[in-house]
Tab-separated table of C-alpha atoms and ligand atoms in Angstrom:
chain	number	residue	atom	x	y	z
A	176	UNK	CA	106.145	73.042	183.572
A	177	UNK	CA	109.050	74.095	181.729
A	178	UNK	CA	106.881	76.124	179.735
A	179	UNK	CA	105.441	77.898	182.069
A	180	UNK	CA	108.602	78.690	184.227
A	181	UNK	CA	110.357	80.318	181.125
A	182	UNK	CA	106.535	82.845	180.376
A	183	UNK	CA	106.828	83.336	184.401
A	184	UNK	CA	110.529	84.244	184.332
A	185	UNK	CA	109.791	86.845	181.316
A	186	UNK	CA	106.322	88.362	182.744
A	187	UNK	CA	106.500	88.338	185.910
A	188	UNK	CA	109.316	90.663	186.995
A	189	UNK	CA	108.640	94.082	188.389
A	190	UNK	CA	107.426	96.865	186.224
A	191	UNK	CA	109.196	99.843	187.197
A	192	UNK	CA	107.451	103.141	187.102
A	193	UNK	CA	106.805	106.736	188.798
A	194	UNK	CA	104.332	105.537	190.528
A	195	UNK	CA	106.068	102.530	191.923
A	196	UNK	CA	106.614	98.792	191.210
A	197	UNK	CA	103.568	96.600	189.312
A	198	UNK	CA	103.924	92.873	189.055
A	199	UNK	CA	101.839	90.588	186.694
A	200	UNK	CA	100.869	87.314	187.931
A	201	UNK	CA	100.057	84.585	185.345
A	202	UNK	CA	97.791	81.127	185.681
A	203	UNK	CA	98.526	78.459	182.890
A	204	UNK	CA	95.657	75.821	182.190
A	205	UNK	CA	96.772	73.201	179.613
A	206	UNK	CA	94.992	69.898	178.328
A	207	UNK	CA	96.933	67.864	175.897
A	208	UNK	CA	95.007	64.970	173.843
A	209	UNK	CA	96.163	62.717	171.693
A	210	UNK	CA	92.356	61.650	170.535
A	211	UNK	CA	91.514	62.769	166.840
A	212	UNK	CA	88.243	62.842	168.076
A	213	UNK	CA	88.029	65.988	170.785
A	214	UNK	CA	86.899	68.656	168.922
A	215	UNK	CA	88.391	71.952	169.393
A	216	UNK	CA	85.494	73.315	171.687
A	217	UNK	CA	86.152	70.179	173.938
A	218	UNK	CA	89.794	70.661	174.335
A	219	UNK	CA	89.005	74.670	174.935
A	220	UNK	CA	87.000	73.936	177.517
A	221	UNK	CA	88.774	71.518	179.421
A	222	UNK	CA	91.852	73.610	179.121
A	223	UNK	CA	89.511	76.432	180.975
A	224	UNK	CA	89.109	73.612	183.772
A	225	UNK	CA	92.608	73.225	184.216
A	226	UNK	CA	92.754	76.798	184.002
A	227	UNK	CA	90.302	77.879	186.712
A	228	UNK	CA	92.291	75.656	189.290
A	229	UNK	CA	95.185	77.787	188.409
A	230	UNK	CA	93.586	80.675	189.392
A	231	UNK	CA	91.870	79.162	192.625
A	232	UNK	CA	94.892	77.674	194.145
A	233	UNK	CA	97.400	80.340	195.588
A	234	UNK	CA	100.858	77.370	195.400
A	235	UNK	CA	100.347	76.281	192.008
A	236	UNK	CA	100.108	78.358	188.551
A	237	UNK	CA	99.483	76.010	186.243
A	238	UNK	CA	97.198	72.591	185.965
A	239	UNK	CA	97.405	69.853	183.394
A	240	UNK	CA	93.806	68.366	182.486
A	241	UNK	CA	92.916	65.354	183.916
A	242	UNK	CA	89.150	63.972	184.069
A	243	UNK	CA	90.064	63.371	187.947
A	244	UNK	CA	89.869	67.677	188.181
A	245	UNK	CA	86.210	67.470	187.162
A	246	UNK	CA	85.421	65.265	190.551
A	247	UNK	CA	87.987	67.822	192.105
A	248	UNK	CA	86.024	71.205	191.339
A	249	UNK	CA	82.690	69.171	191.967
A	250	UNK	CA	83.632	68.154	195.838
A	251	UNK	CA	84.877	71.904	195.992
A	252	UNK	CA	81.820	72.855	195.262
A	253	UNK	CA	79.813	70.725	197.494
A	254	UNK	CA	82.776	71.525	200.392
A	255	UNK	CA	81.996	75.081	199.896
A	256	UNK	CA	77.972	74.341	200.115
A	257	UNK	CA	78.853	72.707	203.948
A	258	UNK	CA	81.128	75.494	204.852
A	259	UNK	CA	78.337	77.579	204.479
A	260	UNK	CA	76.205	76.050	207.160
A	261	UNK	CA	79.720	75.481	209.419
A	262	UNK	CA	79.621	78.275	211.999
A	263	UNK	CA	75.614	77.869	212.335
A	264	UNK	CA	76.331	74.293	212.513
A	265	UNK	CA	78.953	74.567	215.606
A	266	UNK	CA	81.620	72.550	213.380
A	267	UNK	CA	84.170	75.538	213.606
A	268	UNK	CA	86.470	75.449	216.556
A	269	UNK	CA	89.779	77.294	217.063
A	270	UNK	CA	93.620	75.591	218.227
A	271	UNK	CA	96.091	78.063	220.161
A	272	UNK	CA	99.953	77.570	219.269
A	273	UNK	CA	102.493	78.938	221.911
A	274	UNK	CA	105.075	80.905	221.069
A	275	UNK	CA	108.109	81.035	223.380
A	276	UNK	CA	110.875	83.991	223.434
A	277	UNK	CA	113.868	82.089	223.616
A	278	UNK	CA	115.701	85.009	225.804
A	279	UNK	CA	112.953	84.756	228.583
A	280	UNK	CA	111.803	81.507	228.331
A	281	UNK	CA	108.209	82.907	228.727
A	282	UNK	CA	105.459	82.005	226.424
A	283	UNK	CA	104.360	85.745	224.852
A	284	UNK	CA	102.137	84.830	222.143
A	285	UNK	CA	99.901	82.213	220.964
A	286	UNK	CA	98.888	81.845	217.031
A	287	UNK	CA	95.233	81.207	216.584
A	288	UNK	CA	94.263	78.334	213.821
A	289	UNK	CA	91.088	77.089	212.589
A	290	UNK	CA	89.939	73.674	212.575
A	291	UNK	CA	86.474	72.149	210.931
A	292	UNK	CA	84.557	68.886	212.519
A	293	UNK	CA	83.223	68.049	209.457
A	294	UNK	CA	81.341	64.735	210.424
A	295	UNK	CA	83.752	62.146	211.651
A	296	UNK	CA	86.667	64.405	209.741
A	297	UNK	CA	88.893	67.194	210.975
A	298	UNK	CA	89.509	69.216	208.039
A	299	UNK	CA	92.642	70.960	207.862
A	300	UNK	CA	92.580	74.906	206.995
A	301	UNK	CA	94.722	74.402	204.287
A	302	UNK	CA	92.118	73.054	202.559
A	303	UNK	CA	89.026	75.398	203.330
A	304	UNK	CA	90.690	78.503	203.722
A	305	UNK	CA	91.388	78.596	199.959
A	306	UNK	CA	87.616	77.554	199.459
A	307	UNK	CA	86.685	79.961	202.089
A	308	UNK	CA	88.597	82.717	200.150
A	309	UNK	CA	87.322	81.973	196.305
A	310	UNK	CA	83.555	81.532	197.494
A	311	UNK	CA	83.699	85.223	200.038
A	312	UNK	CA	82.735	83.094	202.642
A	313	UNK	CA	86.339	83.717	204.786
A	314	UNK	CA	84.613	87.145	205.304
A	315	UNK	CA	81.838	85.728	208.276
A	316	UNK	CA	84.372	83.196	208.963
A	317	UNK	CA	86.963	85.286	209.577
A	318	UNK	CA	84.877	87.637	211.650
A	319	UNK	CA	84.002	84.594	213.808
A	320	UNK	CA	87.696	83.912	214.461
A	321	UNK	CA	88.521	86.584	215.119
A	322	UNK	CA	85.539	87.313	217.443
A	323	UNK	CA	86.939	83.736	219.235
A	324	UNK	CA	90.733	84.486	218.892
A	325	UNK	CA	89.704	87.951	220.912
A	326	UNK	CA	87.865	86.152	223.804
A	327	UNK	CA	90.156	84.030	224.395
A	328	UNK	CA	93.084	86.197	224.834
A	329	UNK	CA	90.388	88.427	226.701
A	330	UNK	CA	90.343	85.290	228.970
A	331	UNK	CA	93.897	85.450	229.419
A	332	UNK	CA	94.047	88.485	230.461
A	333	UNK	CA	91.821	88.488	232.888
A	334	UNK	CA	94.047	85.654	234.302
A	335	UNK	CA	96.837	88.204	234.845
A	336	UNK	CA	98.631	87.542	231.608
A	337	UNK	CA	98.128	91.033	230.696
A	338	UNK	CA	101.466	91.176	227.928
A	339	UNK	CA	100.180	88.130	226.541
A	340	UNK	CA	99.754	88.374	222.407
A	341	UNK	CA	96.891	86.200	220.678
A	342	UNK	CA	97.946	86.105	216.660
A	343	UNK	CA	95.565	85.763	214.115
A	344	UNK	CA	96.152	85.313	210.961
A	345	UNK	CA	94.019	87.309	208.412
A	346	UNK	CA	93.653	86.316	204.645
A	347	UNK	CA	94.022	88.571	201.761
A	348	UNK	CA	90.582	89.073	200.690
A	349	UNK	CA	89.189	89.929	204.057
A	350	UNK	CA	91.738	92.389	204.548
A	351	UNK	CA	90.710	94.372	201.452
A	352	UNK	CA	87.012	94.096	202.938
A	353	UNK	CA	86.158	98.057	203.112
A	354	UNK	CA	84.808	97.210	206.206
A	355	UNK	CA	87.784	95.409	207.988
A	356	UNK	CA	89.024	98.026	210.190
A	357	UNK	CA	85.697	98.581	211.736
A	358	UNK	CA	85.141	95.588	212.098
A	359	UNK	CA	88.353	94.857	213.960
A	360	UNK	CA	87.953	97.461	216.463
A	361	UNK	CA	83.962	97.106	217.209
A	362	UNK	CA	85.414	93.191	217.944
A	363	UNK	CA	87.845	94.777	220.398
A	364	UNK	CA	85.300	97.044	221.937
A	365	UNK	CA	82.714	94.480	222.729
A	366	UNK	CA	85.010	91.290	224.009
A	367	UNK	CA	86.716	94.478	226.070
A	368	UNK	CA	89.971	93.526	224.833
A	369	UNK	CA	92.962	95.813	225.219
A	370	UNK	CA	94.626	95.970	221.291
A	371	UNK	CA	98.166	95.553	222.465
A	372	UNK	CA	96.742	91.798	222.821
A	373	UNK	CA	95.894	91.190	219.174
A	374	UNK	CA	98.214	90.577	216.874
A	375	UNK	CA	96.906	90.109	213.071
A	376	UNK	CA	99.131	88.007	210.556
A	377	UNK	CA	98.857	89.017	207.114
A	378	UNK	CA	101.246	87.526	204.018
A	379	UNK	CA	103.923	89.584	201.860
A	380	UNK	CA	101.236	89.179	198.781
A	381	UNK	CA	98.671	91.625	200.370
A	382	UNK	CA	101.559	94.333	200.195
A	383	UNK	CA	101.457	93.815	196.506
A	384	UNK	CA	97.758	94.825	195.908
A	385	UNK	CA	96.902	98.366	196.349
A	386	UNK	CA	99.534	99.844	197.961
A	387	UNK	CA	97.572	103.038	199.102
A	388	UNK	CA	94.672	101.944	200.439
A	389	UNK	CA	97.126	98.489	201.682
A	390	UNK	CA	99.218	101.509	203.734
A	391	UNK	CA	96.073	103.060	204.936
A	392	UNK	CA	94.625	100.193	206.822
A	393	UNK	CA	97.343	98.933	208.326
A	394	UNK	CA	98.118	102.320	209.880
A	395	UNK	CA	94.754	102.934	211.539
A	396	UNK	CA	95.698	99.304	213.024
A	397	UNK	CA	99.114	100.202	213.951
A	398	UNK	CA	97.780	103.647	215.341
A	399	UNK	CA	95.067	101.576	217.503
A	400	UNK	CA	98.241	99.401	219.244
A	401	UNK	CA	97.288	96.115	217.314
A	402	UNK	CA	100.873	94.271	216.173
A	403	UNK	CA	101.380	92.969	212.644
A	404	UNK	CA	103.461	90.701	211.481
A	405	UNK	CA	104.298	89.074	208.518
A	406	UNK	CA	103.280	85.190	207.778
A	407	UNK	CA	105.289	82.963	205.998
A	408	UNK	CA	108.505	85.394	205.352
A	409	UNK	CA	110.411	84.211	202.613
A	410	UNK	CA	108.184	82.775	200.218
A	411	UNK	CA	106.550	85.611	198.172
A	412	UNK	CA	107.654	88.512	196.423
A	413	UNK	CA	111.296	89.165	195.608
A	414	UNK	CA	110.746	92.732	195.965
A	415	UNK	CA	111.252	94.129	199.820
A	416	UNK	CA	110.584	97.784	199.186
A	417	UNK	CA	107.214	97.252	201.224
A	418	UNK	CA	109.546	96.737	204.236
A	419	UNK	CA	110.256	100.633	204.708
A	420	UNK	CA	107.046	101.452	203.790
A	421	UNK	CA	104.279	99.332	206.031
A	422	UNK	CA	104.730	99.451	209.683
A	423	UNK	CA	105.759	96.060	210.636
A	424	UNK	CA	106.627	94.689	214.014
A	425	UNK	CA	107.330	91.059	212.993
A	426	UNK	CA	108.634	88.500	210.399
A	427	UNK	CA	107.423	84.895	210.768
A	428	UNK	CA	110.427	82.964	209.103
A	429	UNK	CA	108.535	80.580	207.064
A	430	UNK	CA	109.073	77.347	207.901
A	431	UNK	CA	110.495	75.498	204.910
A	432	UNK	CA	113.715	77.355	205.680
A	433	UNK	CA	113.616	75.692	209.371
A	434	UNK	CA	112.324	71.934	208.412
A	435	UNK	CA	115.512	71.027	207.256
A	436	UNK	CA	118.187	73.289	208.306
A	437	UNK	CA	119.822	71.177	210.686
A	438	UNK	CA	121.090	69.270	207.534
A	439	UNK	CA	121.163	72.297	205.114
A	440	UNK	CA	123.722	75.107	205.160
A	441	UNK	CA	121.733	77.010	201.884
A	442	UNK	CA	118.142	76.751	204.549
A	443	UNK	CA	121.129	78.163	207.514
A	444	UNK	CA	122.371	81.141	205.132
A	445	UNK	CA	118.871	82.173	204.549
A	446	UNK	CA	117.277	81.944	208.517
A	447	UNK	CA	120.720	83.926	208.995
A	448	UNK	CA	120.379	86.728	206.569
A	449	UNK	CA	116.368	86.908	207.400
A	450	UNK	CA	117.092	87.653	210.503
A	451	UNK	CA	120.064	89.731	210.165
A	452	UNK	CA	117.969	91.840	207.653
A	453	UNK	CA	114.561	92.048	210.425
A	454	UNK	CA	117.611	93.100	213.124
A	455	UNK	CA	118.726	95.933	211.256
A	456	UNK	CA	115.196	97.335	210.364
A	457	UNK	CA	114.206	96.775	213.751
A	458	UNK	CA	111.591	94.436	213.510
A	459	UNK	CA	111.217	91.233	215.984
A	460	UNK	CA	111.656	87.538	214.492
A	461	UNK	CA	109.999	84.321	215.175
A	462	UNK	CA	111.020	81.172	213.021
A	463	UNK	CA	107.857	78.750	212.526
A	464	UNK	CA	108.238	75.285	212.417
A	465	UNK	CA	110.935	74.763	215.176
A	466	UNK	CA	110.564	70.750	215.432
A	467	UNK	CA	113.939	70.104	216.520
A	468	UNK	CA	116.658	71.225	219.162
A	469	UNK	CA	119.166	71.878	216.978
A	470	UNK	CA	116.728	74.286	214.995
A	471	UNK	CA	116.026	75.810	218.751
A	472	UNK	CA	120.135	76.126	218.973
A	473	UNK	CA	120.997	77.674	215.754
A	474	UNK	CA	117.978	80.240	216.134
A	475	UNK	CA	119.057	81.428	219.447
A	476	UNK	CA	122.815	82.149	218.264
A	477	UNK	CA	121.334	84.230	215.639
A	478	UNK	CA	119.331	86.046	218.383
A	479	UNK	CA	115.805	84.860	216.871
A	480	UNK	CA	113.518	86.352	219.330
A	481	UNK	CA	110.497	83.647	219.467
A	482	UNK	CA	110.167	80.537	218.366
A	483	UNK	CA	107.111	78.063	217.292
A	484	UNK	CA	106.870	74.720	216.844
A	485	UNK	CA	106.234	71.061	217.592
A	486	UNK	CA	109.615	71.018	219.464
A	487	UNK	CA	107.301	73.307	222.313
A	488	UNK	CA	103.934	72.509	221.768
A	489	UNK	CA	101.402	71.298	218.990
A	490	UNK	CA	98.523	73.616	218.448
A	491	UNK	CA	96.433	72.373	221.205
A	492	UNK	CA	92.744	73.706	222.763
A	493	UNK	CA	92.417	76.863	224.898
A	494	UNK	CA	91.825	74.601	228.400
A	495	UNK	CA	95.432	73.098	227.417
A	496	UNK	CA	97.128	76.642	226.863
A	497	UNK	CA	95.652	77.147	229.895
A	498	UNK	CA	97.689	74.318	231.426
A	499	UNK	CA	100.139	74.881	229.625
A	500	UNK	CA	100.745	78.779	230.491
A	501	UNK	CA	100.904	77.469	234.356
A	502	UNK	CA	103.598	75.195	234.022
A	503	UNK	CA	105.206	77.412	231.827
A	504	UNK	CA	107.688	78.796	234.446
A	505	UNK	CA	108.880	74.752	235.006
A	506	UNK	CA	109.260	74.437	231.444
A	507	UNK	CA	111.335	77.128	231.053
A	508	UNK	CA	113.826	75.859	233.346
A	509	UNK	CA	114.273	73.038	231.160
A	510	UNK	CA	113.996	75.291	228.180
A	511	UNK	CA	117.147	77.130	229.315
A	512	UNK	CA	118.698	74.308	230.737
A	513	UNK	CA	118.834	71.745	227.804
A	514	UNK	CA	120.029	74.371	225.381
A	515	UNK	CA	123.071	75.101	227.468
A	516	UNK	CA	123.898	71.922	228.175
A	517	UNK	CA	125.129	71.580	224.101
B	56	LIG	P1	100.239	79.167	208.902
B	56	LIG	O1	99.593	80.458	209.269
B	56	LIG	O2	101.629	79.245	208.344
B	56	LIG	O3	100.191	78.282	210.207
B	56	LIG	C1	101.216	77.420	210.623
B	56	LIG	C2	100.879	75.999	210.262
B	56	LIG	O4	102.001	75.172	210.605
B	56	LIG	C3	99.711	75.433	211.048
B	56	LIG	O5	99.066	74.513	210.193
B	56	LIG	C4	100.404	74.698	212.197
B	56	LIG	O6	99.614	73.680	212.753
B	56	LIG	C5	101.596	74.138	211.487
B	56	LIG	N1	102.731	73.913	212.376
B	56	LIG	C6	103.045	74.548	213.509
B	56	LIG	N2	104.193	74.078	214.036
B	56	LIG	C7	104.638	73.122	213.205
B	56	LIG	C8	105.790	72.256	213.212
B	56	LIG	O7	106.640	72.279	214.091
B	56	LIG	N3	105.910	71.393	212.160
B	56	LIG	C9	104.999	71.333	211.167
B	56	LIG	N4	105.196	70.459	210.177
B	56	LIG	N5	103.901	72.140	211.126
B	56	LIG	C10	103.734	73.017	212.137
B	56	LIG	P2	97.489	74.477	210.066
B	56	LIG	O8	96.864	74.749	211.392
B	56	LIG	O9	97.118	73.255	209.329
B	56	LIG	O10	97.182	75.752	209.168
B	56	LIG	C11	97.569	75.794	207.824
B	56	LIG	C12	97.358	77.154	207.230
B	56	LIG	O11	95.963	77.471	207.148
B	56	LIG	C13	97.957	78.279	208.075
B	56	LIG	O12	99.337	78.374	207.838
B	56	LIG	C14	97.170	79.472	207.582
B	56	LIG	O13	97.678	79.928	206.358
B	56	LIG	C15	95.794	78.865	207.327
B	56	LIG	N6	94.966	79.133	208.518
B	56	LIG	C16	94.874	78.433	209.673
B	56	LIG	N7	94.019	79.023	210.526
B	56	LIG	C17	93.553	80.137	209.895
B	56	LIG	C18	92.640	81.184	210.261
B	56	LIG	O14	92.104	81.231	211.370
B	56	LIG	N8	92.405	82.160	209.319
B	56	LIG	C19	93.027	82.156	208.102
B	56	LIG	N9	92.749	83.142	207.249
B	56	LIG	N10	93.901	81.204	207.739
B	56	LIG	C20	94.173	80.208	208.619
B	57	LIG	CA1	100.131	82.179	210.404
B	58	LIG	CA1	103.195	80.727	208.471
């Protein structure tokens, strides 16, 4: 580990040139063995196991060998064989988070995640998105949510909440599909939904990958009236140049920063200077991961426009938003009255 945090610290920093900033991103695979026996072929290729996690798994850059990673990439493998049959299969069903603006007390918007009935098991995203990613298959998949996500907020509008905003959060490889835009807008056309609804979350590490054709797309989106906003703020690149540059509406302060920082000034003195920073470029701010009321507190001195979190609501199913959108006006009393009460 120590290794590979002093090659990272050396390689990875920006490249400066003309033609903008360039970052190299390394994977490490090791194996280590202390039998005379493994031949040199043996060690080489289990090194390349380790390796090829590396590359597959977007939090971690390095892997150690272990015999366990062989049964690792094999249920991978047969994962992504079932995912393939999911969405014929019915086993892919969508979650709606609220979002509540802490000023109004009104839920406006509602973050759209993906869920997997995979027998008796609910598997999480954060485990088949990646799979969904390295295998192309988040390309159908993501169509289908997106096709969902855009029905239901269709629904919602046709219930009179017409400023209502239905995120949904978009992964790096299907936003580099050449055929994303189009794709986004026939969606719109059919389901008849109004593109002021749809919000699309993308991370800071698409911003990194070509930056023309990155600019390009998410202009024809802006020009159309979708919203973007930026998932997990925070965590990625050093480097906010891309902040001028792409037409933002919204930072999602990632929430690490939140989880703890009732009991951590350092997790405080970042959420502060995020959203000092999204203030002054005009942008609008949501912290994720609001589980507590102090967290709900600090955020609204700061002027954090939204918040979202267990602290309002769980993801829950789209009859439940439903609910919960109605007796959204009671809440909000409480909302309001529980924060000014301490
Ligand atoms: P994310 O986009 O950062 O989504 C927020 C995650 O935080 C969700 O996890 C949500 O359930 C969880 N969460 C929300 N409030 C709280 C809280 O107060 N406390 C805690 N501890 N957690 C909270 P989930 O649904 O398991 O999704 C995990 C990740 O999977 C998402 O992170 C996103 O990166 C990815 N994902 C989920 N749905 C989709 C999708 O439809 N498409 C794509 N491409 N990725 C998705
Ligand atoms: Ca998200
Ligand atoms: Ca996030």
């Amino acid at each position: 580990e120590k290794l590979t945090n002093t090659i990272t610290d050396v390689a990875e920093k920006a490249i400066t040139t003309d033609n903008g900033e360039f970052f190299v991103e390394l994977d490490f695979g090791y194996n280590v063995s202390s039998n005379q026996k493994d031949d040199r072929n043996t060690l080489l290729k289990n090194a390349h196991v380790a390796l090829s996690l590396a590359c597959n798994d977007a939090h971690k850059n390095f892997y150690l060998y272990q015999p366990v990673l062989i049964e690792e990439i094999q249920r991978n493998a047969q994962l992504i064989d079932k995912l393939r049959y999911a969405i014929g299969k019915n086993e892919l069903f969508l979650v709606f988070q609220p979002q509540l603006n802490l000023e109004s007390g009104q839920v406006t918007g509602i973050e759209t995640l993906v869920r997997w009935q995979h027998g008796d098991n609910v598997i999480s995203p954060a485990e088949f998105i990646p799979l969904a990613e390295q295998s192309g298959l988040i390309v159908p998949i993501g169509e289908w949510i997106l096709k969902k996500a855009s029905v239901f907020a269709k629904r919602l509008v046709d219930l009179g909440y017409s400023d209502i905003v239905v995120a949904v959060n978009v992964s790096p490889r299907q936003f580099s599909h050449p055929m994303f835009c189009q794709m986004v807008q026939q969606t719109l056309l059919e389901v008849g939904l109004p593109a002021k609804n749809l919000e699309l979350e993308v991370t800071e590490g698409v911003f990194m990958r070509n930056e023309e054709s990155t600019l390009d797309v998410l202009n024809h989106l802006k020009s159309i009236g979708i919203h973007l906003s930026i998932d997990d703020f925070g965590t990625g690149y050093s480097s906010l140049s891309y902040l001028k540059r792409f037409p933002i509406d919204k930072l999602k302060i990632d929430q690490s920063f939140i989880r703890d920082s009732h009991r951590n000034d350092e997790d405080k003195a970042i959420i502060a200077s995020i959203i000092s920073l999204g203030k002054s470029l005009q942008l609008s701010l949501i912290a994720e991961g609001v589980e507590e009321l102090q967290h709900v507190d600090y955020l609204r001195r700061l002027g954090c426009d939204e918040i979202q979190g267990y602290w309002y609501s769980k993801p829950i199913s789209p009859d439940d938003l439903i609910v919960l959108l109605e007796e959204n006006v009671d809440h909000n009393h409480q909302v309001n009255q529980i924060s000014f009460a301490t």
